[in-house]
Coordinates of C-alpha atoms in Angstrom, one line a residue:
Chain V
M239 CA -37.6 135.3 71.1
E240 CA -37.5 132.8 68.3
G241 CA -39.8 134.9 66.2
S242 CA -37.8 138.1 66.5
R243 CA -34.6 136.1 65.5
L244 CA -36.4 134.9 62.5
I245 CA -37.3 138.3 61.3
M246 CA -33.7 139.6 62.0
T247 CA -32.3 136.8 59.8
L248 CA -34.6 137.1 56.9
P249 CA -32.8 140.2 55.3
C250 CA -29.5 138.3 55.7
L251 CA -31.0 135.4 53.8
V252 CA -32.1 137.6 51.0
V253 CA -28.6 139.2 50.8
A254 CA -27.0 135.8 50.9
L255 CA -29.2 134.4 48.2
A256 CA -28.6 137.4 46.0
G257 CA -24.9 137.0 46.7
L258 CA -25.0 133.4 45.5
W259 CA -26.5 134.4 42.2
G260 CA -24.2 137.4 41.9
R261 CA -21.2 135.1 42.1
A262 CA -21.3 133.6 38.6
E263 CA -22.0 137.0 37.1
G264 CA -19.1 138.7 38.8
L265 CA -16.1 138.3 36.5
Y266 CA -16.5 138.7 32.7
F267 CA -14.5 139.2 29.6
H268 CA -15.0 139.8 26.0
I269 CA -14.2 137.5 23.1
G270 CA -15.0 137.6 19.4
E271 CA -17.5 135.0 18.1
T272 CA -14.7 132.9 16.6
E273 CA -12.2 133.4 19.3
R274 CA -11.0 130.8 21.8
K275 CA -10.2 131.6 25.4
C276 CA -8.3 129.1 27.5
F277 CA -7.7 128.9 31.3
I278 CA -5.1 126.7 32.9
E279 CA -5.8 124.9 36.2
E280 CA -3.1 123.0 37.9
I281 CA -4.9 120.5 40.2
P282 CA -4.1 117.2 42.0
D283 CA -5.9 114.0 40.9
E284 CA -9.5 113.2 42.0
T285 CA -10.4 116.9 42.3
M286 CA -13.7 118.2 41.2
V287 CA -13.8 121.5 39.2
T288 CA -17.0 123.4 38.5
G289 CA -17.4 126.2 36.0
N290 CA -20.3 128.7 35.9
Y291 CA -20.7 130.7 32.8
K292 CA -23.1 132.9 30.9
L293 CA -22.9 134.1 27.3
Q294 CA -24.2 137.4 26.2
L295 CA -24.3 138.6 22.6
Y296 CA -23.5 142.2 21.7
D297 CA -26.6 144.1 20.6
P298 CA -25.8 146.8 18.1
R299 CA -29.1 148.5 18.5
T300 CA -28.6 149.4 22.1
G301 CA -24.9 149.4 22.1
G302 CA -24.9 147.0 25.1
F303 CA -25.2 143.3 25.6
M304 CA -28.5 141.4 25.4
P305 CA -29.5 140.1 28.9
S306 CA -29.9 136.6 27.6
S307 CA -29.2 135.0 24.2
P308 CA -30.8 131.6 24.1
G309 CA -29.8 130.8 20.6
L310 CA -26.1 130.8 21.3
G311 CA -24.2 127.8 22.5
M312 CA -20.9 127.5 24.4
H313 CA -18.4 124.9 23.4
V314 CA -16.3 123.7 26.3
E315 CA -13.2 121.7 25.8
I316 CA -11.1 120.4 28.7
R317 CA -7.8 118.8 28.2
D318 CA -5.8 116.8 30.8
P319 CA -2.0 117.1 31.3
D320 CA -1.3 114.5 28.7
D321 CA -3.3 116.6 26.2
K322 CA -6.1 114.1 26.0
V323 CA -9.6 115.6 25.7
L324 CA -11.6 115.0 28.9
L325 CA -14.7 116.9 27.9
S326 CA -15.7 118.4 24.6
R327 CA -19.3 119.4 24.6
V328 CA -21.6 122.2 23.5
Y329 CA -23.7 123.6 26.3
S330 CA -26.5 126.2 26.2
S331 CA -25.7 129.9 26.5
E332 CA -25.9 129.8 30.3
G333 CA -25.1 127.1 32.8
R334 CA -22.4 125.1 34.5
F335 CA -20.1 122.2 33.8
T336 CA -18.2 119.9 36.1
F337 CA -15.4 117.5 35.7
T338 CA -13.1 115.5 37.9
S339 CA -9.5 115.1 37.2
H340 CA -7.9 111.6 37.1
T341 CA -4.3 112.6 36.6
P342 CA -2.5 115.4 38.5
G343 CA -1.2 118.3 36.5
E344 CA -2.1 121.2 34.3
H345 CA -5.6 121.0 32.9
V346 CA -6.6 123.4 30.1
I347 CA -10.2 124.6 30.0
C348 CA -11.1 126.3 26.6
L349 CA -14.2 128.2 25.9
Y350 CA -15.5 129.3 22.5
S351 CA -19.0 129.9 21.1
N352 CA -20.4 127.4 18.5
S353 CA -20.9 130.2 16.0
T354 CA -20.5 129.0 12.4
K355 CA -18.9 132.2 11.1
W356 CA -15.5 131.9 9.4
F357 CA -14.0 135.2 10.5
A358 CA -14.5 137.7 13.3
G359 CA -18.2 138.1 14.1
S360 CA -19.6 140.3 16.8
Q361 CA -18.4 140.6 20.4
L362 CA -19.5 138.2 23.1
R363 CA -19.5 138.9 26.8
V364 CA -18.7 135.8 28.8
H365 CA -19.4 135.7 32.6
F366 CA -17.1 133.0 34.0
D367 CA -16.2 131.5 37.3
I368 CA -14.1 128.4 38.1
Q369 CA -14.2 126.8 41.5
V370 CA -11.8 124.0 42.4
G371 CA -11.9 121.3 45.0
E372 CA -13.9 122.1 48.1
H373 CA -15.1 125.4 46.6
A374 CA -16.9 123.4 43.9
V375 CA -19.1 121.5 46.3
D376 CA -22.7 122.7 46.7
Y377 CA -23.1 122.4 50.4
A378 CA -26.6 123.7 50.4
S379 CA -28.0 120.9 48.3
M380 CA -25.8 118.3 50.1
A381 CA -27.2 119.4 53.4
Q382 CA -30.7 119.2 52.0
K383 CA -30.1 115.7 50.5
E384 CA -28.4 114.2 53.5
K385 CA -30.5 116.1 56.0
L386 CA -27.5 117.5 57.9
T387 CA -27.7 119.9 60.8
E388 CA -25.7 123.1 60.9
L389 CA -22.9 121.6 63.0
Q390 CA -22.7 118.5 60.9
L391 CA -22.4 120.6 57.8
R392 CA -19.7 122.7 59.3
V393 CA -17.7 119.6 60.2
R394 CA -18.2 118.3 56.7
Q395 CA -16.9 121.6 55.3
L396 CA -13.8 121.5 57.5
L397 CA -13.1 117.9 56.6
D398 CA -13.3 118.7 52.9
Q399 CA -11.0 121.6 53.3
V400 CA -8.4 119.5 55.2
E401 CA -8.7 116.7 52.6
Q402 CA -8.0 119.2 49.8
I403 CA -5.0 120.6 51.7
T404 CA -3.6 117.0 52.0
K405 CA -4.2 116.3 48.3
E406 CA -2.4 119.5 47.3
Q407 CA 0.5 118.7 49.6
N408 CA 0.9 115.3 48.0
Y409 CA 0.7 116.9 44.6
Q410 CA 3.3 119.4 45.7
R411 CA 5.7 116.6 46.6
Y412 CA 5.2 115.0 43.2
R413 CA 5.8 118.3 41.4
E414 CA 8.9 119.0 43.4
E415 CA 10.2 115.6 42.5
R416 CA 9.6 116.3 38.8
F417 CA 11.3 119.7 39.2
R418 CA 14.3 118.0 40.9
Q419 CA 14.5 115.5 38.0
T420 CA 14.5 118.3 35.4
S421 CA 17.3 120.1 37.3
E422 CA 19.4 117.0 37.6
S423 CA 18.8 116.2 33.9
T424 CA 19.9 119.7 33.0
N425 CA 23.0 119.3 35.1
Q426 CA 23.8 116.0 33.6
R427 CA 23.3 117.2 30.1
V428 CA 25.5 120.3 30.6
L429 CA 28.3 118.0 31.8
L430 CA 27.8 115.5 29.0
W431 CA 27.7 118.0 26.3
S432 CA 30.8 119.8 27.6
V433 CA 32.8 116.7 27.7
G434 CA 31.3 115.6 24.4
Q435 CA 32.3 118.9 22.8
V436 CA 35.8 118.7 24.0
G437 CA 36.1 115.1 22.8
I438 CA 34.7 116.1 19.4
L439 CA 37.2 119.0 19.1
L440 CA 40.1 116.7 19.9
A441 CA 38.9 114.0 17.5
M442 CA 38.4 116.6 14.8
G443 CA 41.9 117.9 15.3
F444 CA 43.5 114.5 15.1
W445 CA 41.5 113.6 12.1
Q446 CA 42.4 116.8 10.3
M447 CA 46.1 116.5 11.0
R448 CA 46.2 112.9 9.9
H449 CA 44.2 113.4 6.8
L450 CA 46.2 116.4 5.7
K451 CA 49.5 114.6 6.4
T452 CA 48.5 111.7 4.1
F453 CA 47.3 114.2 1.5
F454 CA 50.5 116.2 1.5
E455 CA 52.6 113.1 1.4
A456 CA 50.6 111.9 -1.6
K457 CA 51.1 115.2 -3.3
K458 CA 54.9 114.9 -2.5
L459 CA 54.9 118.3 -0.9
V460 CA 56.4 117.0 2.3
Chain K
M25 CA -48.8 123.3 60.0
A26 CA -47.7 126.4 58.1
S27 CA -46.0 128.7 60.5
Q28 CA -44.2 126.1 62.6
R29 CA -43.0 124.2 59.6
T30 CA -41.8 127.3 57.8
S31 CA -40.0 128.6 60.8
F32 CA -38.4 125.2 61.3
L33 CA -37.4 125.1 57.6
V34 CA -36.0 128.6 57.6
L35 CA -34.0 128.0 60.7
Q36 CA -32.7 124.8 59.2
Y37 CA -31.8 126.0 55.7
F38 CA -30.9 129.6 56.4
P39 CA -27.6 128.9 58.2
F40 CA -26.3 127.0 55.2
F41 CA -26.3 130.1 53.2
L42 CA -24.6 131.9 56.1
L43 CA -21.9 129.4 56.1
I44 CA -21.1 130.0 52.5
H45 CA -21.0 133.7 53.1
S46 CA -19.0 134.2 56.2
S47 CA -20.6 137.3 57.6
C48 CA -23.4 137.9 55.3
G49 CA -21.0 139.9 53.3
R50 CA -19.9 139.4 49.7
D51 CA -16.4 138.0 50.1
I52 CA -15.6 136.7 46.7
E53 CA -12.3 135.0 45.8
R54 CA -11.3 133.9 42.4
E55 CA -8.1 132.4 41.1
M56 CA -7.3 131.8 37.5
T57 CA -4.4 131.1 35.2
V58 CA -4.4 132.6 31.7
E59 CA -2.0 132.8 28.8
V60 CA -1.4 136.2 27.3
K61 CA 0.0 135.8 23.8
A62 CA 2.8 138.1 22.5
G63 CA 1.6 141.4 21.4
T64 CA -1.9 141.1 23.0
E65 CA -3.6 142.0 26.3
E66 CA -6.1 140.0 28.3
C67 CA -8.8 141.9 30.2
F68 CA -11.2 140.9 32.8
Y69 CA -14.1 142.9 34.1
E70 CA -15.6 142.8 37.6
T71 CA -18.7 144.5 38.8
I72 CA -17.9 146.3 42.1
K73 CA -20.1 148.3 44.4
G74 CA -19.0 151.4 46.3
G75 CA -17.2 150.8 49.6
E76 CA -15.9 147.4 48.7
T77 CA -12.2 146.6 48.7
L78 CA -10.6 145.0 45.6
D79 CA -7.5 143.0 46.1
V80 CA -5.6 141.8 43.0
E81 CA -2.6 139.6 43.2
Y82 CA -0.8 138.2 40.2
Q83 CA 2.4 136.4 39.2
V84 CA 4.0 135.5 35.9
I85 CA 4.7 131.8 36.0
D86 CA 5.9 131.2 32.5
G87 CA 7.6 133.4 30.0
G88 CA 8.8 131.4 27.0
R89 CA 12.4 132.6 26.8
G90 CA 12.7 133.2 30.5
E91 CA 11.5 136.9 30.6
L92 CA 8.9 136.8 33.4
D93 CA 7.5 140.3 33.2
I94 CA 4.2 141.8 32.1
D95 CA 2.3 145.1 32.2
F96 CA -0.7 145.4 34.5
Y97 CA -3.4 148.0 34.9
L98 CA -6.7 148.5 36.7
A99 CA -9.1 150.9 35.0
G100 CA -12.5 152.2 36.1
S101 CA -15.7 152.2 34.2
T102 CA -14.9 155.6 32.6
G103 CA -11.5 154.4 31.4
E104 CA -9.3 156.2 33.9
V105 CA -6.4 154.1 35.1
V106 CA -6.5 153.5 38.9
V107 CA -3.3 151.4 39.2
Q108 CA -0.6 150.6 36.8
D109 CA 2.4 148.3 36.8
L110 CA 5.0 148.3 34.1
R111 CA 7.2 145.2 33.3
R112 CA 6.7 143.6 36.7
S113 CA 6.9 139.8 37.3
E114 CA 4.5 139.9 40.3
G115 CA 2.3 142.4 42.0
N116 CA -0.2 142.9 44.8
H117 CA -2.7 145.8 44.8
R118 CA -5.4 146.5 47.3
T119 CA -7.8 149.4 46.5
T120 CA -11.0 150.6 48.2
I121 CA -13.5 151.3 45.5
T122 CA -15.5 154.5 45.8
E123 CA -17.3 154.6 42.5
E124 CA -19.6 151.8 41.6
G125 CA -19.2 150.2 38.2
D126 CA -17.5 147.7 36.1
Y127 CA -13.8 147.7 36.7
R128 CA -11.3 146.5 34.1
I129 CA -8.3 144.4 35.2
C130 CA -5.8 143.9 32.3
W131 CA -2.5 142.2 31.7
D132 CA -0.6 143.6 28.7
N133 CA 2.0 141.7 26.8
S134 CA 2.3 144.0 23.8
F135 CA 6.0 144.9 24.5
S136 CA 7.0 141.3 23.8
H137 CA 7.1 140.0 20.2
F138 CA 7.6 136.3 20.7
S139 CA 7.0 135.2 24.2
T140 CA 3.6 134.0 25.5
K141 CA 3.3 134.8 29.2
T142 CA 1.3 132.7 31.6
V143 CA -0.2 134.7 34.4
F144 CA -1.6 133.3 37.7
F145 CA -3.9 135.9 39.4
G146 CA -6.2 136.1 42.3
I147 CA -9.0 138.6 42.8
T148 CA -10.6 139.1 46.2
I149 CA -13.6 141.4 46.7
E150 CA -14.3 142.2 50.4
S151 CA -17.4 144.1 51.4
D152 CA -17.4 145.6 54.9
D153 CA -21.1 144.8 55.5
D154 CA -22.4 145.3 59.0
D155 CA -22.5 141.8 60.5
D156 CA -24.4 142.8 63.6
L157 CA -27.6 141.2 62.5
W158 CA -27.2 138.5 65.1
D159 CA -27.0 141.1 67.9
D160 CA -30.4 140.8 69.5
G161 CA -29.3 141.6 73.0
L162 CA -29.0 138.9 75.7
E163 CA -31.5 139.1 78.4
E164 CA -30.6 139.0 82.1
T165 CA -32.2 135.7 83.0
I166 CA -30.5 132.9 81.2
T167 CA -32.3 129.7 80.9
A168 CA -30.8 126.2 80.4
E169 CA -31.8 126.3 76.8
E170 CA -29.9 129.5 76.3
I171 CA -26.8 128.1 78.0
Y172 CA -26.9 125.2 75.5
E173 CA -27.3 127.7 72.7
M174 CA -24.3 129.7 73.9
K175 CA -22.1 126.6 74.1
I176 CA -23.2 125.7 70.6
E177 CA -22.3 129.3 69.6
D178 CA -18.8 128.8 71.1
I179 CA -18.3 125.6 69.1
K180 CA -19.6 127.3 65.9
E181 CA -17.3 130.3 66.5
A182 CA -14.3 128.0 67.0
M183 CA -15.2 126.2 63.8
G184 CA -15.6 129.5 62.0
R185 CA -12.1 130.4 63.1
I186 CA -10.7 127.0 62.0
R187 CA -12.4 127.5 58.6
G188 CA -10.8 131.0 58.3
H189 CA -7.3 129.5 59.0
L190 CA -7.8 126.7 56.6
T191 CA -8.9 129.1 53.9
K192 CA -5.8 131.1 54.4
S193 CA -3.7 127.9 54.3
R194 CA -5.3 127.0 51.0
F195 CA -4.6 130.4 49.6
M196 CA -0.9 130.1 50.7
Q197 CA -0.8 126.7 49.1
D198 CA -2.0 128.1 45.8
Q199 CA 0.6 130.9 46.0
L200 CA 3.4 128.4 46.7
R201 CA 2.1 126.3 43.8
A202 CA 2.3 129.3 41.5
Y203 CA 5.9 130.0 42.6
E204 CA 6.9 126.4 42.1
A205 CA 5.2 126.3 38.7
R206 CA 7.2 129.4 37.7
D207 CA 10.5 127.9 38.9
R208 CA 9.8 124.6 37.2
N209 CA 9.0 126.4 33.9
V210 CA 12.3 128.3 34.1
A211 CA 14.2 125.0 34.8
E212 CA 12.5 123.2 31.8
N213 CA 13.2 126.2 29.5
N214 CA 16.9 126.0 30.6
N215 CA 17.0 122.3 29.9
A216 CA 15.6 122.9 26.4
K217 CA 18.0 125.7 25.8
V218 CA 21.0 123.6 26.9
T219 CA 20.0 120.8 24.6
S220 CA 19.4 122.9 21.5
W221 CA 22.5 125.1 21.9
S222 CA 24.7 122.0 22.5
L223 CA 23.4 120.4 19.3
I224 CA 24.0 123.6 17.3
N225 CA 27.5 123.9 18.8
I226 CA 28.5 120.4 17.8
T227 CA 27.1 120.8 14.3
V228 CA 29.0 124.0 13.8
M229 CA 32.2 122.4 15.1
V230 CA 32.0 119.4 12.8
V231 CA 31.0 121.5 9.8
T232 CA 33.8 124.0 10.4
G233 CA 36.3 121.1 10.6
L234 CA 35.2 119.6 7.4
I235 CA 35.2 122.9 5.6
Q236 CA 38.7 123.7 6.8
V237 CA 40.0 120.4 5.5
I238 CA 38.2 120.8 2.1
L239 CA 39.5 124.3 1.6
L240 CA 43.1 123.3 2.5
R241 CA 43.0 120.4 0.1
S242 CA 41.7 122.5 -2.7
L243 CA 44.6 124.9 -2.1
F244 CA 47.0 122.2 -3.2
D245 CA 44.9 120.2 -5.5
D246 CA 44.9 121.5 -9.1
K247 CA 42.1 119.2 -10.1
S248 CA 39.7 120.4 -7.5
R249 CA 36.8 122.7 -8.3
L250 CA 37.7 125.2 -5.5
H251 CA 41.2 125.6 -6.8
S252 CA 40.0 128.3 -9.2
L253 CA 38.7 130.2 -6.2
W254 CA 42.2 130.4 -4.7
K255 CA 43.6 131.4 -8.0
K256 CA 41.2 134.2 -8.4
G257 CA 41.8 135.3 -4.8
A258 CA 45.6 135.6 -5.0
P259 CA 46.9 135.4 -8.6
S260 CA 50.4 136.6 -7.8
T261 CA 51.2 133.6 -5.6
F262 CA 50.4 131.1 -8.3
S263 CA 52.3 132.5 -11.1

């Protein structure tokens, strides 16, 4: 019974493994050699973000893209919500990068190749995938390292998911507070400027009348 | 050592990959936020096999001057457009793909000259693989070991359902976050507009008042430089 189950599950394993590799190669886009492409990720604090990428250079001989271009490098620059650089490194043409956010907010992940050309070079195909929070955790290797059984791993997955939901909810409260502050500030400013404008109009009127009155009296026209 | 150890290892490690892929299918979900500059379009390509379902959902969350719309189109590998949206602020498309190939998903902001649009999108690819690989037929006689296995299966099934619900919750959270980001951007743009226009208003008022006084004075002041302007304008009055 156990043997037959094994044989039944082997094709599944192969498909699953192929699917794992296929993931990073799924979505791709084209950029010029000197072009920059940026992605925005709005994440709460202490959240891990992983990016899988692969660079391919256009091959004019075949009209397609070379399967692997080891000479190219990918410059990854990550800025936190305060516009401070979290990560600015050149990686090889294929790989992954990871960072953990320390402040909640909009992080910007920018990719560009480390080509030294000054103006538009050839086209590059970039396969890219970003995984945030509990999607970024590599459960297979964690299970291996900590020797977890299947049930233990499932529980761990569920715990991570719930933790991420809680973090997002807290972050949502913080964002809503900022939103409310912005709205109240707008409201206050509208009131202030309206009253201010009426005041300035009245003051200008008084000043004009008084100034002209003295002017005409000096000129002996009145 | 070999066969028993490998069977143990495969049984141990294999389910982990199963957990990551829910039913041995290729359910891929991606969410990204990109900026589409004015007058350009941003395209993403996805390799899809025949029979899979592509689900694209997008939302414009920032639009500079408050215009939150963008063009969207989905094109096949031969270039023919499968789905197109014109000037929409959000959209949700679900298509079953018949032809295998690289499909192009594009957001086009070329109708706008100044505003950079920020688009939040989610792409889901579902494959309807047959997940009956576990069906090996239960025998009539059920031993104690098999009862234990079945109970474990129940627990695992319940956990699978919980995971499905939590994944949906996470997805809804991301959607709500996109809506909130859009509203917040609109509010911040309004705030900036109120401030700049108020300052312009006040400046115009003050400058107009000063110009009025200066012009009026020059009308009656023979020594002023502008007096000649009045003279040129209406010579009959000053004869």
